[in-house]
XYZ file of C-alpha atoms in Angstrom:
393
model
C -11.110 17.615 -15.420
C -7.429 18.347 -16.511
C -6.247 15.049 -18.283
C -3.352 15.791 -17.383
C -4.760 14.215 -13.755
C -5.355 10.939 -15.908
C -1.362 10.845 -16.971
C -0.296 11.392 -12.944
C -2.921 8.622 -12.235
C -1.213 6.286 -14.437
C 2.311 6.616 -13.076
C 0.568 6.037 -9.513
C -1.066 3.104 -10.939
C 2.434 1.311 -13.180
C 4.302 2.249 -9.831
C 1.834 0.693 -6.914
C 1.136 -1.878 -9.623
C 4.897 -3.619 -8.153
C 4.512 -3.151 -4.566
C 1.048 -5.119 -5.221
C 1.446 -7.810 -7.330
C 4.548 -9.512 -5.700
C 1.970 -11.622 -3.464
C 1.744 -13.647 -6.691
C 5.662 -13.262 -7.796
C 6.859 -14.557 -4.621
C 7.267 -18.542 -5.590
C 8.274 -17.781 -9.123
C 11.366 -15.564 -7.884
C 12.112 -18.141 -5.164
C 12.745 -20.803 -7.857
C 14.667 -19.128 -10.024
C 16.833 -17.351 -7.176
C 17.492 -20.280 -5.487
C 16.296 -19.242 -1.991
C 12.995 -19.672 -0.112
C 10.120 -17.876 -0.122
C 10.004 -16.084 2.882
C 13.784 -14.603 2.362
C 12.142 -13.393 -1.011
C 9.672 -12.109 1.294
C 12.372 -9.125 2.074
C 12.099 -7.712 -1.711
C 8.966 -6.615 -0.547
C 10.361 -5.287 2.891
C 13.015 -3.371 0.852
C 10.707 -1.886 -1.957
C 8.371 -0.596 1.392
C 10.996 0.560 3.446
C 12.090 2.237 0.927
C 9.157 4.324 0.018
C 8.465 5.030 3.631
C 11.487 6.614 4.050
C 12.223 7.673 0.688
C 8.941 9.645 0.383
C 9.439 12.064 3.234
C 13.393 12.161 2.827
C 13.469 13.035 -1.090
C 10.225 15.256 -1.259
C 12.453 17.464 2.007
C 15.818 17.601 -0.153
C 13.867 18.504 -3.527
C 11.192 20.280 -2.547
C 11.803 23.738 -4.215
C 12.780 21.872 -7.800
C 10.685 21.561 -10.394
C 7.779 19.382 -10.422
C 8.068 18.235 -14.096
C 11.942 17.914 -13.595
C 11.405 15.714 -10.632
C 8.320 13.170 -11.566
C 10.341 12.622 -14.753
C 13.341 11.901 -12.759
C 11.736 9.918 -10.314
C 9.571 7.784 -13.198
C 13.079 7.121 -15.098
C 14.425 5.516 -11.856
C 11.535 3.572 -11.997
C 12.258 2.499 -15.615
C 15.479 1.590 -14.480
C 14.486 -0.160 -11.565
C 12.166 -2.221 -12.872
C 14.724 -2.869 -15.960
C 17.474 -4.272 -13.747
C 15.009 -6.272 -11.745
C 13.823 -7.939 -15.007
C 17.807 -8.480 -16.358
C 18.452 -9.815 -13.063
C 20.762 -12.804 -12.415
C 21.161 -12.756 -8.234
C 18.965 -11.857 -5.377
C 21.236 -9.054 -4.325
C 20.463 -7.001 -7.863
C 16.803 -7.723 -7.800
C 17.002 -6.168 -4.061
C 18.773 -3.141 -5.071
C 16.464 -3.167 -7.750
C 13.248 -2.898 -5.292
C 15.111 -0.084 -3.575
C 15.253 2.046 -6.544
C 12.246 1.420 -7.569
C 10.568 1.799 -3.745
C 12.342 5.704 -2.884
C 11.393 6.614 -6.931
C 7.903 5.462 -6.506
C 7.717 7.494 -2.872
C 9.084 10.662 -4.720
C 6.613 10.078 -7.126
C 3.661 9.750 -4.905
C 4.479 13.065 -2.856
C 5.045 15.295 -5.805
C 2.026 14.071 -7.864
C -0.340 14.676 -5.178
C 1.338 18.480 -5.078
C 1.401 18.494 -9.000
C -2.249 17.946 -9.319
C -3.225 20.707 -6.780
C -0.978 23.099 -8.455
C -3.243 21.957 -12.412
C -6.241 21.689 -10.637
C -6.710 24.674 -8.303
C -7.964 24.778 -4.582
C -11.462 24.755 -5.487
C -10.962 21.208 -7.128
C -8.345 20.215 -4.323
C -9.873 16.922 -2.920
C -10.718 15.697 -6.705
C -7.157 16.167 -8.177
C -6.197 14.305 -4.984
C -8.722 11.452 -5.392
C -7.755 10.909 -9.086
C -3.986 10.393 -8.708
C -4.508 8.195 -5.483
C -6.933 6.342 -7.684
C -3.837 5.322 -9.671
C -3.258 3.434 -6.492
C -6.532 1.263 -6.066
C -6.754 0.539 -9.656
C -3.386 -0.968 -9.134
C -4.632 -3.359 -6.761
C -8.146 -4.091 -8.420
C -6.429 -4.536 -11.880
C -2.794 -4.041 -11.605
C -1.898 -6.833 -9.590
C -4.023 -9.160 -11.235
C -2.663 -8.517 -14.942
C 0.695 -8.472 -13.495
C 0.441 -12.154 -11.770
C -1.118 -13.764 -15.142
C 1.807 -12.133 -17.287
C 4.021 -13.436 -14.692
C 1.611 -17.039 -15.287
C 2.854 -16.662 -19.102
C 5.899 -14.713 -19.339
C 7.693 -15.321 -15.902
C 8.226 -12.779 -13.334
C 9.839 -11.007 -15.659
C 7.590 -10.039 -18.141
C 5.905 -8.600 -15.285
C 8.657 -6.138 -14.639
C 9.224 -5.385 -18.565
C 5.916 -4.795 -19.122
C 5.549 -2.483 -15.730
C 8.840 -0.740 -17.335
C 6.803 -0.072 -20.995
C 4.286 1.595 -19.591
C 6.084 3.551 -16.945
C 8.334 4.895 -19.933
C 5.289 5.452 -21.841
C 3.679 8.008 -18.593
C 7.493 9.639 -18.073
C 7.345 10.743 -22.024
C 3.755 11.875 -21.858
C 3.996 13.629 -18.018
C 7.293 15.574 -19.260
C 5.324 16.593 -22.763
C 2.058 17.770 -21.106
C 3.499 18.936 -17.757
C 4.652 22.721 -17.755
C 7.562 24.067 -16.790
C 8.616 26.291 -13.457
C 6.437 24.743 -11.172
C 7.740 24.723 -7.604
C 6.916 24.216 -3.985
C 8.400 25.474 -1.018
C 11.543 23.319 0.553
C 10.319 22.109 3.762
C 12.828 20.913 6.234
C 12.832 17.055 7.393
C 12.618 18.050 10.833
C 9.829 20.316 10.251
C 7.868 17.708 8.559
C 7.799 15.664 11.507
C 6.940 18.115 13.613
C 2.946 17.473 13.284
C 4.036 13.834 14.315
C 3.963 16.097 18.163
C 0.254 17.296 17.776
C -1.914 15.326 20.241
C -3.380 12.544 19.101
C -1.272 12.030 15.685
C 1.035 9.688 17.040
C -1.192 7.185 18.676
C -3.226 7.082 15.537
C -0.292 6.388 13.287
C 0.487 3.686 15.303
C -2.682 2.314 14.463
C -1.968 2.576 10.542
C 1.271 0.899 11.248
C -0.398 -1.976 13.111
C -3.033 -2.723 10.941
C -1.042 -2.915 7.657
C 1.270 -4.948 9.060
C -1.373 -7.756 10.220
C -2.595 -7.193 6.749
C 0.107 -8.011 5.001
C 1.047 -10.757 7.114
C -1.136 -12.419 4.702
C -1.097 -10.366 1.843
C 2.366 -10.764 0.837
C 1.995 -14.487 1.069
C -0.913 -15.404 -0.605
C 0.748 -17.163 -3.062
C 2.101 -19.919 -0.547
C -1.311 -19.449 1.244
C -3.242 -20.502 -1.883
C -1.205 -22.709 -3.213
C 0.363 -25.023 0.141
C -2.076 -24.201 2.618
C -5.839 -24.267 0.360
C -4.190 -26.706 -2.504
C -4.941 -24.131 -5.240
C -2.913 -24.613 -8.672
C -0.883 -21.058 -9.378
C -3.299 -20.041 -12.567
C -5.964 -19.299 -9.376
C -4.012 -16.353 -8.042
C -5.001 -13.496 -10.826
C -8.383 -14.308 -10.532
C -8.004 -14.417 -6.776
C -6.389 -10.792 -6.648
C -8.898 -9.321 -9.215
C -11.399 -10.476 -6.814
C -9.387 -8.768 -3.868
C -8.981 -6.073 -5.934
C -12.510 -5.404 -6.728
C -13.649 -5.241 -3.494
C -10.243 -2.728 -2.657
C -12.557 -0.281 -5.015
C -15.526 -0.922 -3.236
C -14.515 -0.418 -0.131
C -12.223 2.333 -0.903
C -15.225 4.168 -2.712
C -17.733 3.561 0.379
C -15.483 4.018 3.120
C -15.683 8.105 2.279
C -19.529 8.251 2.298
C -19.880 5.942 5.595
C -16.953 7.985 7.635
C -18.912 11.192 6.723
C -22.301 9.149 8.145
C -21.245 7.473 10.696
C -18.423 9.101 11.607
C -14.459 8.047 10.424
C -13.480 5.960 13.811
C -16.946 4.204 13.583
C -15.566 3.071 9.768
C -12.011 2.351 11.326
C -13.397 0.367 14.555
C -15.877 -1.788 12.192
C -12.952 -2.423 9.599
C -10.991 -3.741 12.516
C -13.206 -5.967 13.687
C -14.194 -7.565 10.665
C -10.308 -7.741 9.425
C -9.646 -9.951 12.575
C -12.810 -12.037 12.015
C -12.031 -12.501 8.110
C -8.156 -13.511 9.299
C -9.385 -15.949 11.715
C -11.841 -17.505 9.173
C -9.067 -17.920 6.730
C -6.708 -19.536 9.496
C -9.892 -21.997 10.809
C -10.477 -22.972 6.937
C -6.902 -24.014 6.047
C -6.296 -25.648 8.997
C -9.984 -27.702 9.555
C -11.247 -28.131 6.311
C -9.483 -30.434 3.384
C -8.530 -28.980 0.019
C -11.423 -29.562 -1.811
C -13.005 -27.038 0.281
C -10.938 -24.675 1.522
C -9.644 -24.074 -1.983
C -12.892 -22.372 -2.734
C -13.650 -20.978 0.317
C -10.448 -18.980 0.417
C -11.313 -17.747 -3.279
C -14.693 -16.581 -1.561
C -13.371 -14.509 1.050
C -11.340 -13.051 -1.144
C -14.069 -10.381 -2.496
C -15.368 -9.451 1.319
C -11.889 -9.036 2.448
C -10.577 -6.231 0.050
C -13.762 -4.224 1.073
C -13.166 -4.711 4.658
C -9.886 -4.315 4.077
C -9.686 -1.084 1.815
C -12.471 0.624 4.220
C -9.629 1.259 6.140
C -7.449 3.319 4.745
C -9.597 6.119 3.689
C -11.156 6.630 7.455
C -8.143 6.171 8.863
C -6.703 9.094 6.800
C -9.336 10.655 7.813
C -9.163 10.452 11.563
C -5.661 11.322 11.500
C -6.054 14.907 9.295
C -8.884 15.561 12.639
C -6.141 15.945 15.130
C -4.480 18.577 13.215
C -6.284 19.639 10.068
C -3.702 22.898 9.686
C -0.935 20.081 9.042
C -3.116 17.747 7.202
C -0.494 17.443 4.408
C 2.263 16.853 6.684
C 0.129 14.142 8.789
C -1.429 12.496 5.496
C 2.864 12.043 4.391
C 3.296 10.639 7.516
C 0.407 8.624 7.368
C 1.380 7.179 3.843
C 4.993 6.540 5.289
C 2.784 4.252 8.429
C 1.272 2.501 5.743
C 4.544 1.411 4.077
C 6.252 0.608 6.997
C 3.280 -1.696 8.256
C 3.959 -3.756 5.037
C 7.515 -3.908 5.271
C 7.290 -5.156 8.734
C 3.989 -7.615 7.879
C 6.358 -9.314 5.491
C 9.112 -9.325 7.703
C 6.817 -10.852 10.611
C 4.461 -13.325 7.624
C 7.985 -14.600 6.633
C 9.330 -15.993 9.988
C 5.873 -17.334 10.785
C 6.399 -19.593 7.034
C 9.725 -20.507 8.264
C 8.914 -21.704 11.717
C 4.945 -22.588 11.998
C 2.001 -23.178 8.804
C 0.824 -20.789 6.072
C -2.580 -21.595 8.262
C -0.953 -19.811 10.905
C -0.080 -16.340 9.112
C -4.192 -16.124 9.436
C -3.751 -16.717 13.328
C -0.897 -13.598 13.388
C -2.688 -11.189 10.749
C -5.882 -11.214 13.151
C -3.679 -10.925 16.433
C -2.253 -7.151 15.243
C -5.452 -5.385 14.459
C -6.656 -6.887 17.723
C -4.194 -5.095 19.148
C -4.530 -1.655 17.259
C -7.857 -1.981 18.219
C -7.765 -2.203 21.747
C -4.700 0.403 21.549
C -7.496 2.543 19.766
C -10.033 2.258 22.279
C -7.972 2.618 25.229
C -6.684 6.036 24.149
C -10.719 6.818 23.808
C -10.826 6.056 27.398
C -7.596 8.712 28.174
C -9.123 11.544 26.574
C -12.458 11.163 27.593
C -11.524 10.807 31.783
C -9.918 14.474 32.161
C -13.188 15.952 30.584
C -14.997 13.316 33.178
C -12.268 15.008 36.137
C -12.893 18.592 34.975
C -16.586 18.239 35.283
C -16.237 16.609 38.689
């Protein structure tokens, strides 16, 4: 393998490593801005929002430059993104900050994945691939961990600074090992969404969308989950994300092998279902049991939930490439840009349920959306089974 794969994992990793870990930053920030915790809720929103649109928007306008010119320009945003964030004195800068940082890490994303094509070849296509996204999952399963117990120690801060380190480290190393002259073809904006027309594509992004945002409902609160609604002290939330985090890699990992057994919707269906029973588990705990044992039961679902959870994703992608493989790199942007838009709006929706009902309820509201997606998924089984059920008649 080229290691040059490892160095394009790494900037996926420092980069998803911030949109992860500010479940744990959340109360910190708060404090020191001086405003509650679900308006800090929206640095999350803007960091997503950002990379959703920033992703599709920058790869269109830059899509003929050079690769190395362009992952080193969009990792040195990213430096400087996550050094104003750290030097920040207002909310306003640290939300600028996030939107730097969230359009450089969506650049990033889009022109890595073509990068490591280009080093790798077509005949190792689907590895390169799977190595830089890995970046990605490692940043949940370790990433967001390290990053809330240097936050535990250092403040919020040192989280950023140290995210900025090793981001600066990748940008010197990518624009030493990367070569020169490598460039793709400038494709349109409007073309790119064109695929978003094929049949079937839109009704299954709308499924991504839904599902990460009851996700996230939860997962960008965790913090006030754990520590108001289950009693848990703050030092219990790196240990609770590394255990979220190591079942993201376990379920990421299977979720390949069971969609190509038992088929990707089968995956997507069962991931569903047992999002919206692990939800409603979390809301019954924190709102039946006391402290001393929701605490730990919330700490146990933990593990179970980031395999459930991270099942998804992979199928998903999956199911959506079926409806139009000849566009699969247009649908699987598109698809990535779903994903980041369902936590943006998860955040948006987990921080008005904190201001108005219980951190027991954002369990309640996670379960209700993937409820939803699901029955949105099944009912468009329905439609495109009943013409074949007319023709034959």
């Amino acid at each position: 393998m080229d290691k040059r794969l490892v160095w394009l994992a790494v900037g996926s990793f420092a980069m998803s490593t911030v949109g992860f870990v500010f479940s744990a930053l959340l109360p910190q920030i708060a404090a020191d801005t001086h405003i509650s915790i679900p308006s800090a809720g929206y640095l999350i929103t803007a960091f997503s929002l950002a990379y959703a649109i920033g992703a599709p928007t920058l790869s269109a306008l830059v899509g003929a430059v050079d690769r190395r010119a362009v992952l080193t320009a969009a990792m040195l945003a990213f430096v400087a993104g996550n050094g104003i964030a750290a030097t920040s004195s207002s909310f306003i800068t640290l939300l600028l900050a996030q939107l730097v940082m969230g359009a450089a890490a969506g650049l990033f994303a889009a022109t890595a994945q073509a990068t490591a094509v280009a080093l790798a070849g077509p005949d190792h296509r689907a590895l390169a691939i799977s190595v830089v996204v890995g970046g990605t999952t490692f940043a949940v399963a370790l990433g967001a961990p390290l990053g809330s117990l240097i936050a535990t120690v250092w403040g919020w801060r040192g989280t950023f600074l140290s995210v900025a380190g090793l981001s600066l480290l990748t940008t010197l190393v990518l624009f030493w090992r990367l070569p020169s002259g490598m460039r793709g073809v400038r494709l349109p904006l409007s073309e790119r969404f064109l695929a978003i027309t094929r049949p079937g594509v839109a009704p299954a992004l709308l499924v991504t969308l839904l599902y990460l945002t009851g996700a996230f409902v939860v997962i960008s609160y965790l913090a006030p989950l754990a520590m108001e609604g289950a009693g848990l002290p703050r030092m219990a939330l790196p240990g609770m994300l590394l255990s979220f985090g190591i079942g993201a890699v376990i379920g990421n990992l299977s979720s390949g092998f069971l969609a190509d057994r038992f088929g990707a919707g089968r995956v997507v269906v069962l991931s569903m279902l047992m999002s919206i029973t692990i939800c409603l588990l979390i809301a019954l705990d924190l709102k039946v049991l006391p402290h001393a044992l929701s605490g730990p039961l919330l700490i146990g679902v933990m593990l179970p939930w980031g395999i459930i959870g991270w099942a998804f994703p992979p199928a998903q992608a999956s199911r959506v490439v079926s409806f139009a493989p000849d566009v699969a790199h247009l649908t699987l942007s598109l698809n990535a840009s779903a994903i980041y838009f369902g936590v943006a709006l998860g955040t948006v929706v987990g921080g008005r349920v904190l201001e108005y009902a219980t951190p027991s309820d954002l369990g309640l509201v996670a379960a209700a959306l993937p409820l939803v997606a699901l029955l949105f998924m099944l009912a468009g089984r329905a439609t495109q089974r009943r013409p074949v059920a007319d023709a034959a008649e």
